[in-house]
Coordinates of C-alpha atoms in Angstrom, one line a residue:
Chain A
M20 CA 0.0 0.0 0.0
S21 CA 2.8 2.4 0.9
R22 CA 4.2 1.8 -2.6
I23 CA 0.9 3.2 -4.0
H24 CA 0.7 6.2 -1.8
G25 CA 4.4 7.0 -1.5
R26 CA 5.9 10.0 -3.2
Q27 CA 2.5 11.6 -3.7
G28 CA 3.7 14.8 -2.0
L29 CA 6.3 15.4 -4.7
A30 CA 4.0 14.2 -7.5
G31 CA 1.1 16.4 -6.3
W32 CA 3.2 19.6 -6.4
L33 CA 4.7 18.6 -9.8
F34 CA 1.3 18.0 -11.3
M35 CA 0.1 21.3 -9.9
S36 CA 3.1 23.3 -10.9
P37 CA 2.0 24.4 -14.4
A38 CA -1.3 25.6 -12.9
I39 CA 0.3 27.3 -10.0
I40 CA 2.8 29.2 -12.2
G41 CA 0.1 30.1 -14.7
L42 CA -2.5 31.2 -12.2
G43 CA 0.2 33.0 -10.2
V44 CA 1.5 35.0 -13.1
F45 CA -1.7 35.8 -14.9
M46 CA -4.3 35.9 -12.1
V47 CA -2.8 36.5 -8.6
A48 CA 0.2 38.7 -9.3
P49 CA -1.8 40.9 -11.7
I50 CA -4.4 41.6 -9.1
A51 CA -1.9 42.5 -6.5
L52 CA 0.0 44.7 -9.0
A53 CA -3.2 46.4 -10.0
L54 CA -4.2 47.1 -6.4
W55 CA -0.8 48.9 -6.1
V56 CA -1.2 50.7 -9.4
S57 CA -4.7 52.0 -8.3
F58 CA -2.8 54.1 -5.7
R59 CA -0.4 55.5 -8.3
D60 CA -0.5 58.0 -11.1
W61 CA 0.5 56.0 -14.2
S62 CA -0.2 56.5 -17.9
G63 CA 0.5 53.0 -19.0
L64 CA 2.9 54.4 -21.5
T65 CA 6.0 54.9 -19.3
P66 CA 7.7 52.1 -17.3
L67 CA 5.7 51.2 -14.3
G68 CA 8.6 52.1 -11.9
A69 CA 8.6 55.7 -13.1
S70 CA 5.0 56.2 -11.9
E71 CA 4.3 58.6 -9.0
P72 CA 2.5 57.7 -5.8
A73 CA -1.0 59.2 -5.9
G74 CA -2.4 58.2 -2.5
A75 CA -6.1 57.6 -2.8
A76 CA -6.5 60.3 -5.5
N77 CA -7.7 57.8 -8.1
Y78 CA -10.5 56.6 -5.8
A79 CA -11.3 60.2 -4.8
D80 CA -11.7 61.2 -8.5
L81 CA -14.4 58.6 -8.8
L82 CA -16.2 58.9 -5.5
T83 CA -15.7 62.2 -3.6
D84 CA -14.1 64.9 -5.8
S85 CA -16.3 66.8 -8.1
S86 CA -15.1 66.3 -11.7
V87 CA -16.0 65.2 -15.2
V88 CA -14.7 61.8 -14.4
R89 CA -16.9 61.4 -11.4
G90 CA -19.9 62.5 -13.5
D91 CA -19.0 59.9 -16.1
F92 CA -18.5 57.2 -13.4
A93 CA -21.9 58.2 -12.0
K94 CA -23.5 57.8 -15.4
S95 CA -21.8 54.4 -15.9
L96 CA -23.2 53.3 -12.6
R97 CA -26.7 54.5 -13.4
N98 CA -26.6 52.9 -16.8
N99 CA -25.4 49.6 -15.5
L100 CA -27.8 49.6 -12.6
Y101 CA -30.8 49.9 -15.1
Y102 CA -29.1 47.3 -17.2
V103 CA -28.9 44.8 -14.3
L104 CA -32.4 45.5 -13.2
G105 CA -33.7 45.0 -16.7
V106 CA -31.7 42.1 -18.0
V107 CA -31.4 39.9 -14.9
P108 CA -35.2 39.5 -14.3
A109 CA -35.9 39.3 -18.1
Q110 CA -33.4 36.5 -18.8
T111 CA -34.3 34.6 -15.6
F112 CA -38.0 34.7 -16.3
L113 CA -37.7 33.8 -20.0
A114 CA -35.2 31.1 -19.3
F115 CA -37.5 29.6 -16.7
L116 CA -40.5 29.8 -18.9
L117 CA -38.7 28.2 -21.9
A118 CA -37.3 25.4 -19.6
L119 CA -40.8 24.6 -18.3
V120 CA -42.2 24.4 -21.8
V121 CA -39.3 22.4 -23.2
N122 CA -39.4 20.1 -20.3
A123 CA -43.1 19.2 -20.9
R124 CA -43.8 15.5 -21.3
L125 CA -44.5 14.1 -24.7
L126 CA -43.1 17.1 -26.5
K127 CA -42.1 16.6 -30.1
G128 CA -38.9 18.2 -31.3
R129 CA -37.5 18.9 -27.9
T130 CA -33.8 18.6 -29.0
F131 CA -34.5 21.0 -31.9
F132 CA -36.0 23.7 -29.7
R133 CA -33.3 23.3 -27.0
T134 CA -30.6 23.7 -29.6
A135 CA -32.3 26.7 -31.3
F136 CA -32.7 28.5 -28.0
Y137 CA -29.1 27.8 -26.8
F138 CA -27.3 28.5 -30.1
P139 CA -27.0 32.3 -29.7
S140 CA -25.2 31.7 -26.4
V141 CA -22.2 30.0 -28.0
T142 CA -21.6 32.6 -30.8
S143 CA -19.1 35.5 -30.9
S144 CA -20.3 38.6 -29.0
I145 CA -19.0 40.9 -31.7
A146 CA -20.7 39.0 -34.5
V147 CA -24.0 39.0 -32.7
A148 CA -23.6 42.7 -31.8
F149 CA -23.1 43.4 -35.6
I150 CA -26.3 41.4 -36.4
F151 CA -28.2 43.5 -33.8
I152 CA -26.8 46.8 -35.2
F153 CA -28.5 45.7 -38.4
L154 CA -31.7 44.6 -36.8
F155 CA -32.0 47.9 -34.9
S156 CA -30.9 50.1 -37.9
P157 CA -33.4 52.9 -38.8
T158 CA -34.8 50.9 -41.7
G159 CA -34.2 47.6 -40.0
V160 CA -36.4 44.7 -38.9
V161 CA -37.3 46.0 -35.5
N162 CA -38.7 49.3 -36.8
T163 CA -40.4 47.5 -39.7
V164 CA -42.1 45.0 -37.4
L165 CA -43.1 47.7 -34.9
S166 CA -44.5 49.8 -37.7
A167 CA -46.6 46.9 -38.9
V168 CA -47.9 46.1 -35.4
L169 CA -48.4 49.6 -33.9
P170 CA -50.5 52.4 -35.4
G171 CA -48.3 54.9 -37.2
K172 CA -44.8 54.5 -38.6
V173 CA -42.0 53.8 -36.2
D174 CA -38.7 55.2 -37.2
L175 CA -36.6 55.2 -34.1
V176 CA -32.8 55.6 -34.5
W177 CA -32.4 53.0 -31.7
L178 CA -28.6 53.1 -31.2
D179 CA -28.4 56.9 -31.4
D180 CA -31.3 57.8 -29.1
S181 CA -30.3 59.0 -25.7
D182 CA -33.8 59.5 -24.3
G183 CA -34.4 57.6 -21.0
L184 CA -37.4 55.3 -21.0
L185 CA -38.7 56.8 -17.7
H186 CA -38.2 60.3 -19.0
L187 CA -40.2 59.4 -22.1
L188 CA -42.9 57.9 -20.0
L189 CA -43.1 61.1 -17.9
R190 CA -43.1 63.2 -21.1
A191 CA -46.1 61.3 -22.3
V192 CA -48.0 62.4 -19.3
G193 CA -46.8 66.0 -19.6
V194 CA -43.8 66.2 -17.3
D195 CA -41.0 67.5 -19.4
A196 CA -38.4 68.8 -16.9
A197 CA -37.1 68.1 -13.5
P198 CA -39.5 69.1 -10.6
G199 CA -37.8 71.3 -8.0
A200 CA -37.1 68.4 -5.7
L201 CA -35.0 66.6 -8.3
R202 CA -32.8 69.6 -9.2
G203 CA -30.1 68.6 -6.7
E204 CA -27.1 66.6 -7.7
F205 CA -25.4 63.4 -6.5
M206 CA -21.9 62.6 -7.8
D207 CA -22.1 65.4 -10.4
L208 CA -25.3 63.9 -11.9
S209 CA -28.7 65.5 -11.2
W210 CA -31.3 63.4 -9.5
W211 CA -33.5 63.9 -12.5
D212 CA -30.8 62.3 -14.6
W213 CA -30.3 59.4 -12.1
L214 CA -34.0 58.6 -12.6
S215 CA -33.9 58.7 -16.4
G216 CA -34.3 55.0 -16.9
P217 CA -32.3 53.2 -19.5
S218 CA -31.9 55.1 -22.8
V219 CA -33.4 53.8 -26.0
A220 CA -29.9 52.9 -27.1
L221 CA -29.1 51.0 -23.8
S222 CA -32.4 49.2 -24.2
S223 CA -31.3 47.8 -27.5
V224 CA -28.1 46.5 -25.8
M225 CA -30.3 45.0 -23.0
I226 CA -32.5 43.2 -25.6
L227 CA -29.4 41.8 -27.2
A228 CA -28.0 40.6 -23.9
T229 CA -31.3 38.9 -22.9
W230 CA -31.4 37.3 -26.3
T231 CA -27.9 35.8 -26.0
T232 CA -27.9 34.6 -22.4
T233 CA -31.4 33.2 -22.0
G234 CA -30.4 29.9 -23.7
T235 CA -27.7 29.1 -21.2
F236 CA -29.9 29.8 -18.2
M237 CA -32.7 27.7 -19.7
L238 CA -30.3 24.8 -19.8
M239 CA -29.5 25.3 -16.1
F240 CA -33.2 25.3 -15.3
L241 CA -33.8 22.2 -17.4
A242 CA -31.1 20.4 -15.5
G243 CA -32.7 21.6 -12.3
L244 CA -36.2 20.4 -13.4
Q245 CA -34.8 17.0 -14.2
N246 CA -33.8 16.7 -10.6
V247 CA -37.4 17.1 -9.5
P248 CA -38.4 13.5 -8.8
E249 CA -41.4 12.5 -10.8
E250 CA -42.8 10.3 -8.0
L251 CA -43.1 13.4 -5.8
E252 CA -45.2 15.2 -8.4
E253 CA -47.3 12.1 -9.0
A254 CA -47.8 11.6 -5.3
A255 CA -48.9 15.2 -5.0
S256 CA -51.4 14.9 -7.8
I257 CA -52.8 11.7 -6.3
D258 CA -53.3 13.6 -3.0
G259 CA -55.4 16.0 -5.0
A260 CA -52.9 18.9 -5.6
S261 CA -53.9 21.1 -8.6
P262 CA -51.2 21.8 -11.2
R263 CA -50.8 25.2 -9.8
Q264 CA -50.3 23.9 -6.3
R265 CA -47.8 21.3 -7.6
F266 CA -45.9 24.1 -9.3
F267 CA -45.7 26.5 -6.3
R268 CA -45.4 23.9 -3.5
I269 CA -43.1 21.3 -5.2
T270 CA -41.4 22.4 -8.4
L271 CA -40.5 25.9 -7.4
P272 CA -39.0 25.2 -3.9
L273 CA -36.9 22.3 -5.4
L274 CA -35.6 24.7 -8.1
K275 CA -34.4 27.3 -5.6
P276 CA -30.7 26.3 -5.8
T277 CA -30.9 26.6 -9.6
L278 CA -32.6 30.0 -9.3
F279 CA -29.9 31.1 -6.9
L280 CA -27.2 30.1 -9.3
V281 CA -28.9 31.7 -12.3
L282 CA -29.4 35.0 -10.4
T283 CA -25.8 35.0 -9.1
L284 CA -24.3 34.3 -12.6
G285 CA -26.7 36.9 -14.1
I286 CA -25.6 39.6 -11.7
I287 CA -21.9 38.8 -12.1
G288 CA -22.3 38.8 -15.9
T289 CA -24.4 41.9 -16.3
W290 CA -22.1 44.1 -14.2
Q291 CA -19.3 43.3 -16.7
V292 CA -21.0 44.2 -20.0
F293 CA -18.3 45.4 -22.3
D294 CA -18.1 43.7 -25.8
Q295 CA -21.6 44.7 -26.9
V296 CA -21.1 48.3 -25.8
Y297 CA -17.8 48.5 -27.5
A298 CA -19.2 47.1 -30.8
M299 CA -22.6 48.8 -30.8
T300 CA -22.4 52.2 -29.2
S301 CA -18.9 52.9 -27.8
G302 CA -20.6 54.4 -24.7
G303 CA -22.7 56.9 -26.6
P304 CA -25.1 58.5 -27.3
Q305 CA -24.7 61.2 -24.6
K306 CA -22.8 58.6 -22.5
T307 CA -26.1 56.7 -21.9
T308 CA -24.5 53.3 -22.7
L309 CA -21.3 54.0 -20.8
T310 CA -20.7 51.2 -18.3
P311 CA -18.0 50.8 -15.6
A312 CA -16.4 48.1 -17.7
Y313 CA -16.3 50.3 -20.7
L314 CA -15.0 53.2 -18.5
I315 CA -12.1 50.9 -17.4
Y316 CA -11.1 50.5 -21.1
R317 CA -11.6 54.2 -21.9
E318 CA -9.6 55.5 -19.0
G319 CA -6.9 53.0 -19.1
F320 CA -6.3 52.4 -22.8
Q321 CA -7.6 55.5 -24.5
N322 CA -7.1 58.3 -21.9
S323 CA -3.8 56.8 -20.5
A324 CA -5.0 56.9 -16.9
M325 CA -4.1 53.3 -15.8
G326 CA -4.2 54.1 -12.1
R327 CA -7.7 55.4 -12.4
A328 CA -8.8 52.4 -14.6
A329 CA -7.4 50.0 -11.9
A330 CA -9.4 51.9 -9.2
I331 CA -12.6 51.6 -11.2
A332 CA -11.9 47.8 -11.5
F333 CA -11.8 47.5 -7.8
V334 CA -14.9 49.5 -7.2
V335 CA -16.7 47.2 -9.7
L336 CA -15.4 44.2 -7.8
V337 CA -16.9 45.6 -4.6
I338 CA -20.2 46.4 -6.3
I339 CA -20.5 42.8 -7.7
L340 CA -19.7 41.4 -4.2
V341 CA -22.3 43.6 -2.6
F342 CA -25.0 42.8 -5.2
T343 CA -24.4 39.0 -5.0
G344 CA -24.3 39.3 -1.2
V345 CA -27.6 41.2 -1.0
Q346 CA -29.2 38.7 -3.4
R347 CA -28.0 35.8 -1.2
L348 CA -29.5 37.5 1.9
V349 CA -32.8 38.0 0.3
L350 CA -33.1 34.5 -1.0
R351 CA -32.1 33.0 2.3
K352 CA -34.6 35.0 4.2
E353 CA -37.4 33.7 2.1
R354 CA -36.4 30.1 2.8
Chain B
M21 CA -55.9 20.1 -23.5
V22 CA -55.7 20.6 -27.3
F23 CA -55.7 24.3 -26.7
R24 CA -52.9 24.1 -24.2
R25 CA -50.8 22.0 -26.5
A26 CA -51.3 24.5 -29.4
L27 CA -50.3 27.3 -27.1
R28 CA -47.2 25.4 -26.1
Y29 CA -46.1 24.7 -29.6
G30 CA -47.0 28.2 -30.7
L31 CA -44.8 29.7 -28.0
L32 CA -41.9 27.4 -28.8
I33 CA -42.1 28.1 -32.5
A34 CA -42.3 31.9 -31.9
F35 CA -39.2 31.8 -29.7
A36 CA -37.4 29.5 -32.2
V37 CA -38.0 32.2 -34.9
V38 CA -36.8 34.9 -32.6
F39 CA -33.5 33.0 -31.9
I40 CA -32.8 31.7 -35.4
Y41 CA -34.2 34.3 -37.8
P42 CA -31.5 36.9 -37.1
F43 CA -28.8 34.4 -38.2
L44 CA -30.7 33.5 -41.4
L45 CA -31.3 37.2 -42.1
S46 CA -27.7 38.1 -41.7
L47 CA -26.7 35.2 -44.0
G48 CA -29.1 36.5 -46.7
T49 CA -28.1 40.1 -46.2
S50 CA -24.4 39.3 -46.9
F51 CA -25.5 38.4 -50.4
K52 CA -27.4 41.6 -51.0
S53 CA -26.1 44.7 -52.6
R54 CA -26.0 47.9 -50.5
P55 CA -29.0 49.5 -52.3
E56 CA -31.1 46.4 -51.8
V57 CA -30.3 46.3 -48.1
A58 CA -31.4 49.9 -47.8
T59 CA -34.9 49.1 -49.2
S60 CA -35.4 45.5 -48.1
S61 CA -34.0 44.6 -44.6
V62 CA -36.5 42.0 -43.6
S63 CA -36.4 39.2 -46.2
P64 CA -33.6 36.7 -45.8
W65 CA -33.8 36.0 -49.6
P66 CA -31.6 38.3 -51.7
R67 CA -33.3 39.3 -55.0
S68 CA -30.0 38.9 -56.9
F69 CA -27.0 37.2 -55.5
D70 CA -24.3 39.8 -55.1
L71 CA -20.9 38.4 -54.0
R72 CA -19.3 41.9 -53.5
A73 CA -19.4 41.7 -49.7
W74 CA -17.8 38.2 -49.7
T75 CA -15.0 39.2 -52.0
D76 CA -14.5 42.4 -49.9
V77 CA -14.1 40.3 -46.8
L78 CA -12.2 37.4 -48.1
V79 CA -9.9 39.1 -50.7
H80 CA -9.8 42.8 -49.8
S81 CA -9.5 42.6 -46.0
D82 CA -7.2 40.8 -43.6
F83 CA -9.9 38.3 -42.8
P84 CA -7.8 35.3 -43.9
L85 CA -5.0 36.5 -41.7
W86 CA -7.3 37.0 -38.7
T87 CA -8.7 33.5 -39.2
F88 CA -5.2 32.1 -39.3
N89 CA -4.3 34.0 -36.1
S90 CA -7.5 32.8 -34.4
I91 CA -6.7 29.2 -35.3
V92 CA -3.2 29.5 -33.9
V93 CA -4.3 31.1 -30.7
T94 CA -7.3 28.8 -30.2
V95 CA -5.3 25.6 -30.8
A96 CA -2.4 26.6 -28.6
A97 CA -4.5 27.9 -25.7
T98 CA -6.7 24.9 -25.8
L99 CA -3.8 22.5 -25.8
G100 CA -2.4 24.4 -22.9
R101 CA -5.7 24.2 -21.0
V102 CA -6.1 20.5 -21.5
F103 CA -2.6 19.9 -20.3
I104 CA -2.6 22.2 -17.3
D105 CA -6.1 21.6 -16.2
S106 CA -6.1 17.8 -16.4
L107 CA -2.8 17.5 -14.4
A108 CA -4.0 19.9 -11.8
G109 CA -7.5 18.4 -11.6
Y110 CA -6.0 15.0 -11.1
A111 CA -3.7 16.1 -8.4
L112 CA -6.5 17.9 -6.5
A113 CA -8.8 14.9 -6.8
R114 CA -6.5 12.0 -6.2
L115 CA -3.0 12.8 -4.8
N116 CA -2.5 13.3 -1.1
F117 CA 0.0 16.1 -0.5
R118 CA 0.4 18.8 2.0
G119 CA -1.1 22.1 0.8
R120 CA -3.8 20.5 -1.4
G121 CA -6.7 22.1 0.6
V122 CA -5.1 25.5 0.4
L123 CA -4.5 25.2 -3.4
F124 CA -8.0 24.1 -4.0
A125 CA -9.4 27.0 -2.0
G126 CA -7.1 29.3 -3.9
I127 CA -8.4 28.0 -7.3
I128 CA -12.0 28.5 -6.2
S129 CA -11.4 32.1 -5.2
V130 CA -9.6 32.8 -8.4
L131 CA -12.6 31.4 -10.2
A132 CA -14.7 34.1 -8.5
V133 CA -12.7 37.0 -9.8
P134 CA -14.7 38.7 -12.6
P135 CA -12.7 38.8 -15.9
I136 CA -13.3 42.5 -16.4
V137 CA -11.4 43.3 -13.2
L138 CA -8.4 41.6 -14.8
T139 CA -8.3 43.9 -17.8
V140 CA -5.8 46.4 -16.4
P141 CA -3.8 43.9 -14.3
R142 CA -3.1 41.5 -17.2
F143 CA -2.0 44.4 -19.3
L144 CA 0.4 45.4 -16.6
V145 CA 1.9 41.9 -16.3
L146 CA 2.2 41.4 -20.0
K147 CA 3.8 44.8 -20.4
E148 CA 6.3 44.0 -17.7
L149 CA 7.1 40.7 -19.3
S150 CA 7.4 42.4 -22.8
L151 CA 4.7 40.1 -24.2
L152 CA 2.4 42.8 -25.6
N153 CA 1.8 42.5 -29.3
S154 CA 2.8 38.9 -29.5
Y155 CA 1.2 35.5 -29.9
T156 CA 2.7 34.4 -26.6
G157 CA 1.1 37.3 -24.8
L158 CA -2.3 36.4 -26.3
I159 CA -2.0 32.6 -25.7
L160 CA -0.5 32.3 -22.2
P161 CA -3.2 34.1 -20.2
L162 CA -5.9 32.2 -22.1
A163 CA -4.2 28.9 -21.5
V164 CA -4.7 29.3 -17.8
D165 CA -8.2 28.8 -16.6
A166 CA -9.5 27.9 -13.2
M167 CA -12.9 26.7 -14.4
G168 CA -11.2 23.9 -16.4
I169 CA -9.2 22.8 -13.3
F170 CA -12.5 22.7 -11.4
L171 CA -14.3 20.7 -14.1
M172 CA -11.4 18.1 -14.3
R173 CA -11.2 17.7 -10.6
Q174 CA -15.0 17.0 -10.4
F175 CA -14.6 14.4 -13.1
F176 CA -11.6 12.6 -11.4
V177 CA -13.3 12.6 -8.0
E178 CA -16.1 10.5 -9.5
L179 CA -13.9 8.2 -11.5
P180 CA -13.5 4.7 -9.9
R181 CA -10.0 4.1 -8.4
E182 CA -9.5 0.4 -9.0
L183 CA -7.8 0.6 -12.4
E184 CA -5.1 3.0 -11.5
E185 CA -4.5 1.3 -8.2
A186 CA -4.0 -2.0 -10.1
A187 CA -1.6 -0.3 -12.4
R188 CA 0.3 1.1 -9.4
I189 CA 0.5 -2.3 -7.8
D190 CA 1.9 -3.7 -11.1
G191 CA 4.7 -1.2 -10.7
A192 CA 3.7 1.8 -12.7
S193 CA 4.8 5.2 -11.5
I194 CA 2.3 7.8 -10.6
F195 CA 2.8 9.5 -13.9
Q196 CA 2.7 6.3 -15.9
A197 CA -0.6 5.3 -14.2
Y198 CA -1.9 8.8 -15.0
W199 CA -0.8 8.8 -18.6
H200 CA -1.6 5.2 -19.6
V201 CA -4.7 4.4 -17.4
V202 CA -6.4 7.6 -16.1
L203 CA -6.2 9.9 -19.2
P204 CA -7.7 7.4 -21.6
L205 CA -10.6 7.0 -19.1
A206 CA -11.0 10.7 -19.0
R207 CA -11.7 11.1 -22.7
P208 CA -15.3 12.5 -22.3
A209 CA -14.1 15.1 -19.8
L210 CA -11.2 16.1 -21.9
L211 CA -13.5 16.4 -24.9
T212 CA -15.8 18.6 -23.0
L213 CA -12.9 20.8 -21.8
T214 CA -11.6 21.0 -25.4
I215 CA -15.0 22.1 -26.8
L216 CA -15.6 24.7 -24.1
S217 CA -12.1 26.0 -24.5
F218 CA -12.4 26.2 -28.3
Q219 CA -15.7 28.1 -28.1
G220 CA -14.4 30.5 -25.4
V221 CA -11.0 31.3 -27.0
W222 CA -12.4 31.5 -30.5
N223 CA -14.9 34.2 -29.3
E224 CA -12.6 36.0 -27.0
F225 CA -12.6 39.7 -27.6
L226 CA -11.2 41.5 -24.5
M227 CA -7.7 39.9 -24.6
P228 CA -6.8 40.7 -28.2
L229 CA -8.2 44.2 -27.6
I230 CA -5.8 44.8 -24.7
V231 CA -2.8 42.8 -25.9
V232 CA -2.5 43.1 -29.7
R233 CA -4.6 46.2 -30.5
A234 CA -1.5 48.0 -31.8
S235 CA -0.3 45.2 -34.0
P236 CA -2.7 44.4 -36.9
S237 CA -0.7 41.4 -37.9
H238 CA -1.7 39.7 -34.6
W239 CA -5.4 40.5 -34.7
T240 CA -7.7 37.6 -34.2
L241 CA -11.2 37.2 -35.8
P242 CA -13.4 38.9 -33.2
F243 CA -11.1 41.9 -33.0
G244 CA -10.6 42.1 -36.7
L245 CA -14.3 41.7 -37.3
S246 CA -15.0 44.7 -35.0
T247 CA -13.1 46.9 -37.4
L248 CA -15.0 45.7 -40.5
G249 CA -17.6 47.7 -42.5
R250 CA -17.6 50.8 -40.3
G251 CA -16.9 53.6 -42.7
G252 CA -17.4 56.9 -40.9
A253 CA -19.3 57.8 -37.7
G254 CA -23.0 58.1 -37.1
G255 CA -24.0 54.6 -38.1
Q256 CA -25.6 55.7 -41.4
S257 CA -22.7 54.5 -43.5
F258 CA -22.3 51.0 -42.1
D259 CA -21.6 48.5 -44.8
Y260 CA -24.1 45.9 -43.6
P261 CA -23.4 43.2 -46.2
V262 CA -19.7 43.2 -45.3
M263 CA -20.5 43.2 -41.6
M264 CA -22.9 40.3 -42.0
A265 CA -20.5 38.3 -44.1
G266 CA -17.8 38.7 -41.5
S267 CA -20.1 37.8 -38.7
I268 CA -21.4 34.7 -40.4
L269 CA -17.9 33.5 -41.2
T270 CA -16.9 34.1 -37.6
I271 CA -19.9 32.1 -36.3
I272 CA -19.6 29.2 -38.7
P273 CA -16.8 27.2 -37.1
V274 CA -18.4 27.4 -33.7
A275 CA -21.7 26.5 -35.2
I276 CA -20.3 23.3 -36.8
V277 CA -18.6 22.2 -33.5
F278 CA -21.8 23.0 -31.7
V279 CA -24.0 20.9 -34.0
I280 CA -21.7 17.9 -33.8
F281 CA -20.9 18.1 -30.1
Q282 CA -24.2 19.6 -28.9
R283 CA -24.6 17.2 -26.0
Y284 CA -21.2 18.1 -24.6
F285 CA -22.2 21.7 -24.5
V286 CA -25.5 20.9 -22.9
R287 CA -23.9 18.6 -20.4
S288 CA -21.3 21.1 -19.3
V289 CA -23.9 23.8 -18.6
A290 CA -26.2 21.3 -17.0
S291 CA -23.5 20.0 -14.6
S292 CA -22.4 23.5 -13.6
G293 CA -26.1 24.1 -12.9
V294 CA -26.6 21.1 -10.7
K295 CA -23.4 21.3 -8.8
G296 CA -23.4 25.1 -8.6

C-alpha cells in the first residue's frame, strides 16, 4: 500500500506546478499589482517604476471629488444599474418559462427547440452585436415589425437615441423637466438624470443581452427540473394537488438552488457588460451606454490613466460582491 | 388540453423564430447589394446574389490573416488548458499532498474574480514581461483557466480508483498510471474541456483588444471583425453586407462544432447548474 501512496507529495506539487505558475503569473500577481497601481499615477505608456505615488486620488476622483470623471462614473453606474435591473429579471424569467415548456412530457422536437434557444449563447459577442446593429438600424427589422404592429410609422434611431425610458414615460403624461425636488445633484449627476431609466440605445443592448444569455440559463433550469423526482409530483397529484399547487409547492422550492445560481451568474455577468457596448455604441449617445467596464477601457487604454482604470476595476469588484451578497441574503430570508 | 398544446407549440415556434431568424437574415443580407439592403431589410432572400461583400471580406480585407491567427491562438491555448487543467485536476482529486486544501481553495477564489477586473492587471503583467503584441502574450493568459481545473477535478473525483491502483501495484509510477490508465478513461471530460475552450477562446474579444490592438498582424477574428464595414461615424454608413458576411464567417466554425458536439455543451452547462 505504501508503494501506491508513496511520493504523492512530490507528484502532487509537480502535477500542480503548471497551474500554480500560470494562475500565479496571470491571475494572482496581476491583481496584487493592479491594487498597487490603483494608488499611483501611471499613464500605462512609461515604465511602471517611473509612476508617481498618488495616495487615494484615483478613488477620490471617482467617488468624492467633483469632476467630469466622477460625472462619467456616476453615469456608468446609473446605466449599468438599469441594465442589471432589466436584463437579470428578463433573462431569468424567459429562461425559466422556456425550460418549463421544453421540459413538458410528450413534447415533439425537444432537441431542436433546446438547440435553437441555446445556439445564440455560443456565438461570438461581436458577430451577434453586428447582427443586432443591423436589426436595430433605422430601416431595420425592429422598426419594420413595430410599424406593422403599432399604429403609425416607427422610425426610431435606436442606437443613437439617448432619451431615457422613464423620462419618455413622464413626457407622455406631460412632465418635461425636473421638478424642484430633483434639481439637486449626486456625484455630479442630477437626481432627475439618475432617474432617467435606460436610454433607448441602452435598451437595444439590453435586448441583445437577454437574447444571447437566455439559452444558457434555460439549460440550467432544465437540469434543475430533471432533478425534481417524478414520484413526488405524482404523489402530490394523487393527493389532489392542482397543477398550480404542484408548481408552487413542489417544483419551485426544489428549483431554488438553480434559481440562486442563475441570479448570481446573471448579476456577475451583467455588471461586466463590455463587448456589446464596444461594438454597438462605444458608450454613446450622450454617454447613456457607458458602463464601468467600458470606462475601465476608456480611462486605461484611451485616456492613458491606468491608475484610475485600476481603481474603477476594484470599485466594480466591490459592487459585484455587494450585489451578490444582497441577493444571497434576500433568497435566504425567504427560505 | 388541445388548446394548451397548441399554445405550447405556438410559444416554442415563436421563440425559435426569434432566436434563429437573425442568423438567417444576416446570411441572406451578406449576399445583397447595399442599395437592396437599404430598401429591403427583412427578407432573408436576396433578390439577386451579389458576391461583392464576400470578395471584400475574403480578398480585400485581412480576414484570412485574422482566421489564421484565431486558429493558432485557439489551438495553442486549448492544448495548454487541456494539459494544465487535467494535471492539476488529477492532483487535486487523487493525490495526497500537503497544501492541497489551500491550493483548491485558492483556485475556487480565483474562479470568483470577474474577468473585467483583470483587464488592467493583465495588461500590466504582459507589459512588464514584454509580451504585448505577440502570440505568446495572447496565448498564455488564455491557457490558464481555473474553471477547467475545477471541471477536471470534479470528473476525477467521481472516477473509480480500481484501475489506476491496479496499475500502481503492477509497478507503474504515478505519472505512468496517470498517462496510460487515467487519461484514456478521462476522454469524455477532456473532450468537454476542449470544446468549451475552443468556443471560449475563439470568441474571446477582450484579450486581443488589450494585448495586440497596436499590431494588426496579430489580430484575431473577433477583434478584426470589430473593425469591418464601419466607414465613418454616425452609423448611417455601415456596410451591412460586409458586416454580416464577416459575422457569419466568424460564427460558422463554432456552429459546426456546436451541432456535432451539442450534447457536450449541454452537459457542461447542466452539470455546472446542478453542482453550482
